[in-house]
């Protein structure tokens, strides 16, 4: 929906809205906000709301901390869950410098820059449909999360086996009240695991929607006594949570990935986009899979891809081509997980695909065999390499990929790497319960 400044000011008054959240996302994918009262709405929509950027990790130094929030007026929405302190609306914002220029460390602006490059190449729309999975866990007497689900359901099961169905339905209704088009909602493979799929949109709106989706899931789960988590692998021995990402590129309203004259319905541009993703996936995995825990999902045996390959119908490959053709032709990247910053994840995916198109890259042959059943020699013979095995390895490979570093920009890339290396070092030096159980008695 499209709004003017006047529309928003009027709605805030007519709907008796008490607070407006000016939301933005930091480089690590955490949603931030400055809350204002209704009396400040005119100031907000005129880009006059300032905040201290030095207080946000990875943004600015303390000696250059003043930054401004520029609301995207079309993101105005009244939150359907009522606060105890009144009616709340939100606006998603871009971060700008005092001179009005876009802040180079703003993830939303990074995605906008890549979308502008796509437009310069003639591609007016980059559509993305995400499939973000999450877990609902019980909380203890103090309200802290546990890893207990009290749930015995499997894929597509329903109540009474599925103990989260009421919460999932409430989330769906809340999202629909915020103009999401929900395509499906169901229990996933692991106990306590769920998926809600909403309709694809252009990449910027999809990234906004992913952040809103996460907020809705966590807020309504907490309201119902659950803890929702998008942690990729919260429990050993069962499936983790992924965020399969469906992508298609359009020019003049036509899907450029489609070619009815080719045997498989895919165009040369689609092949080159796939080749670009395959060429750069090692370099951008630190962005699409940004946690230490992400790499405990990317292991054989739990439906998550860990080998760099593609095929039309093989679900063990990293890239799959769903059966739909024509306007519905798309590629599905199966490696990302829902802990990622969606603005950065979609930016690097698009940048990689465009690089493939620019250079006329050709992907390797499709892999039709079950990759998990192929031994190392067979995979090597087929030219199949592995995704990074740890966050440290992914960060090292990211620094070696100039396209990804340039896409993020020096400021954001350096701060992202620094923050993630601290996270890795904290993990690397921490003594785990597994080590104590394994070694304490024997040694």
PDB file of N, CA and C in Angstrom, residues 1-17 20 41-42 45-46 73-78 89 91:
ATOM      1  N   UNK A   1       0.840  -1.192   0.000  1.00  0.00           N
ATOM      2  CA  UNK A   1       0.000   0.000   0.000  1.00  0.00           C
ATOM      3  C   UNK A   1       0.877   1.245   0.000  1.00  0.00           C
ATOM      4  N   UNK A   2       0.459   2.264  -0.720  1.00  0.00           N
ATOM      5  CA  UNK A   2       1.238   3.493  -0.832  1.00  0.00           C
ATOM      6  C   UNK A   2       0.631   4.583   0.056  1.00  0.00           C
ATOM      7  N   UNK A   3       1.518   5.269   0.794  1.00  0.00           N
ATOM      8  CA  UNK A   3       1.065   6.330   1.702  1.00  0.00           C
ATOM      9  C   UNK A   3       1.821   7.625   1.421  1.00  0.00           C
ATOM     10  N   UNK A   4       1.141   8.746   1.666  1.00  0.00           N
ATOM     11  CA  UNK A   4       1.803  10.053   1.680  1.00  0.00           C
ATOM     12  C   UNK A   4       2.030  10.452   3.132  1.00  0.00           C
ATOM     13  N   UNK A   5       2.812  11.497   3.327  1.00  0.00           N
ATOM     14  CA  UNK A   5       3.016  12.019   4.686  1.00  0.00           C
ATOM     15  C   UNK A   5       1.679  12.393   5.316  1.00  0.00           C
ATOM     16  N   UNK A   6       0.842  13.035   4.522  1.00  0.00           N
ATOM     17  CA  UNK A   6      -0.456  13.480   5.016  1.00  0.00           C
ATOM     18  C   UNK A   6      -1.343  12.300   5.414  1.00  0.00           C
ATOM     19  N   UNK A   7      -1.281  11.219   4.626  1.00  0.00           N
ATOM     20  CA  UNK A   7      -2.038  10.008   4.960  1.00  0.00           C
ATOM     21  C   UNK A   7      -1.652   9.502   6.345  1.00  0.00           C
ATOM     22  N   UNK A   8      -0.351   9.408   6.592  1.00  0.00           N
ATOM     23  CA  UNK A   8       0.130   8.833   7.845  1.00  0.00           C
ATOM     24  C   UNK A   8      -0.228   9.718   9.027  1.00  0.00           C
ATOM     25  N   UNK A   9      -0.059  11.010   8.878  1.00  0.00           N
ATOM     26  CA  UNK A   9      -0.414  11.940   9.965  1.00  0.00           C
ATOM     27  C   UNK A   9      -1.908  11.816  10.296  1.00  0.00           C
ATOM     28  N   UNK A  10      -2.731  11.734   9.241  1.00  0.00           N
ATOM     29  CA  UNK A  10      -4.184  11.610   9.445  1.00  0.00           C
ATOM     30  C   UNK A  10      -4.541  10.288  10.133  1.00  0.00           C
ATOM     31  N   UNK A  11      -3.966   9.193   9.673  1.00  0.00           N
ATOM     32  CA  UNK A  11      -4.274   7.883  10.245  1.00  0.00           C
ATOM     33  C   UNK A  11      -3.854   7.819  11.718  1.00  0.00           C
ATOM     34  N   UNK A  12      -2.695   8.347  12.026  1.00  0.00           N
ATOM     35  CA  UNK A  12      -2.235   8.356  13.428  1.00  0.00           C
ATOM     36  C   UNK A  12      -3.239   9.060  14.325  1.00  0.00           C
ATOM     37  N   UNK A  13      -3.814  10.160  13.828  1.00  0.00           N
ATOM     38  CA  UNK A  13      -4.788  10.906  14.627  1.00  0.00           C
ATOM     39  C   UNK A  13      -6.145  10.191  14.673  1.00  0.00           C
ATOM     40  N   UNK A  14      -6.614   9.733  13.512  1.00  0.00           N
ATOM     41  CA  UNK A  14      -7.936   9.098  13.450  1.00  0.00           C
ATOM     42  C   UNK A  14      -7.980   7.777  14.210  1.00  0.00           C
ATOM     43  N   UNK A  15      -6.881   7.036  14.186  1.00  0.00           N
ATOM     44  CA  UNK A  15      -6.834   5.724  14.848  1.00  0.00           C
ATOM     45  C   UNK A  15      -6.390   5.812  16.301  1.00  0.00           C
ATOM     46  N   UNK A  16      -6.163   7.023  16.772  1.00  0.00           N
ATOM     47  CA  UNK A  16      -5.721   7.241  18.163  1.00  0.00           C
ATOM     48  C   UNK A  16      -4.482   6.399  18.503  1.00  0.00           C
ATOM     49  N   UNK A  17      -3.523   6.445  17.609  1.00  0.00           N
ATOM     50  CA  UNK A  17      -2.272   5.718  17.829  1.00  0.00           C
ATOM     51  C   UNK A  17      -1.434   6.459  18.861  1.00  0.00           C
ATOM     52  N   UNK A  20       4.658   5.318  17.799  1.00  0.00           N
ATOM     53  CA  UNK A  20       5.122   4.874  16.487  1.00  0.00           C
ATOM     54  C   UNK A  20       6.561   4.407  16.652  1.00  0.00           C
ATOM     55  N   UNK A  41       4.878  12.749  15.068  1.00  0.00           N
ATOM     56  CA  UNK A  41       4.768  12.072  13.783  1.00  0.00           C
ATOM     57  C   UNK A  41       5.142  12.984  12.615  1.00  0.00           C
ATOM     58  N   UNK A  42       4.790  14.260  12.674  1.00  0.00           N
ATOM     59  CA  UNK A  42       5.153  15.169  11.572  1.00  0.00           C
ATOM     60  C   UNK A  42       6.658  15.296  11.449  1.00  0.00           C
ATOM     61  N   UNK A  45       7.993  11.947   9.766  1.00  0.00           N
ATOM     62  CA  UNK A  45       7.789  11.747   8.332  1.00  0.00           C
ATOM     63  C   UNK A  45       8.543  12.782   7.498  1.00  0.00           C
ATOM     64  N   UNK A  46       9.058  13.806   8.144  1.00  0.00           N
ATOM     65  CA  UNK A  46       9.884  14.804   7.461  1.00  0.00           C
ATOM     66  C   UNK A  46      11.378  14.559   7.679  1.00  0.00           C
ATOM     67  N   UNK A  73       7.658   5.486   3.785  1.00  0.00           N
ATOM     68  CA  UNK A  73       6.256   5.734   4.109  1.00  0.00           C
ATOM     69  C   UNK A  73       5.360   4.542   3.769  1.00  0.00           C
ATOM     70  N   UNK A  74       5.741   3.773   2.748  1.00  0.00           N
ATOM     71  CA  UNK A  74       4.919   2.639   2.330  1.00  0.00           C
ATOM     72  C   UNK A  74       4.966   1.475   3.317  1.00  0.00           C
ATOM     73  N   UNK A  75       5.845   1.558   4.314  1.00  0.00           N
ATOM     74  CA  UNK A  75       5.933   0.482   5.319  1.00  0.00           C
ATOM     75  C   UNK A  75       5.083   0.783   6.548  1.00  0.00           C
ATOM     76  N   UNK A  76       4.341   1.863   6.514  1.00  0.00           N
ATOM     77  CA  UNK A  76       3.512   2.199   7.685  1.00  0.00           C
ATOM     78  C   UNK A  76       2.483   1.097   7.939  1.00  0.00           C
ATOM     79  N   UNK A  77       2.414   0.664   9.184  1.00  0.00           N
ATOM     80  CA  UNK A  77       1.455  -0.384   9.547  1.00  0.00           C
ATOM     81  C   UNK A  77       1.133  -0.289  11.031  1.00  0.00           C
ATOM     82  N   UNK A  78      -0.122  -0.543  11.359  1.00  0.00           N
ATOM     83  CA  UNK A  78      -0.527  -0.612  12.768  1.00  0.00           C
ATOM     84  C   UNK A  78      -0.296  -2.033  13.253  1.00  0.00           C
ATOM     85  N   UNK A  89       1.990   1.769  16.077  1.00  0.00           N
ATOM     86  CA  UNK A  89       2.239   1.604  14.644  1.00  0.00           C
ATOM     87  C   UNK A  89       3.744   1.566  14.426  1.00  0.00           C
ATOM     88  N   UNK A  91       7.068   2.252  11.337  1.00  0.00           N
ATOM     89  CA  UNK A  91       7.612   2.638  10.046  1.00  0.00           C
ATOM     90  C   UNK A  91       9.017   2.054   9.945  1.00  0.00           C
TER      91      UNK A  91
END
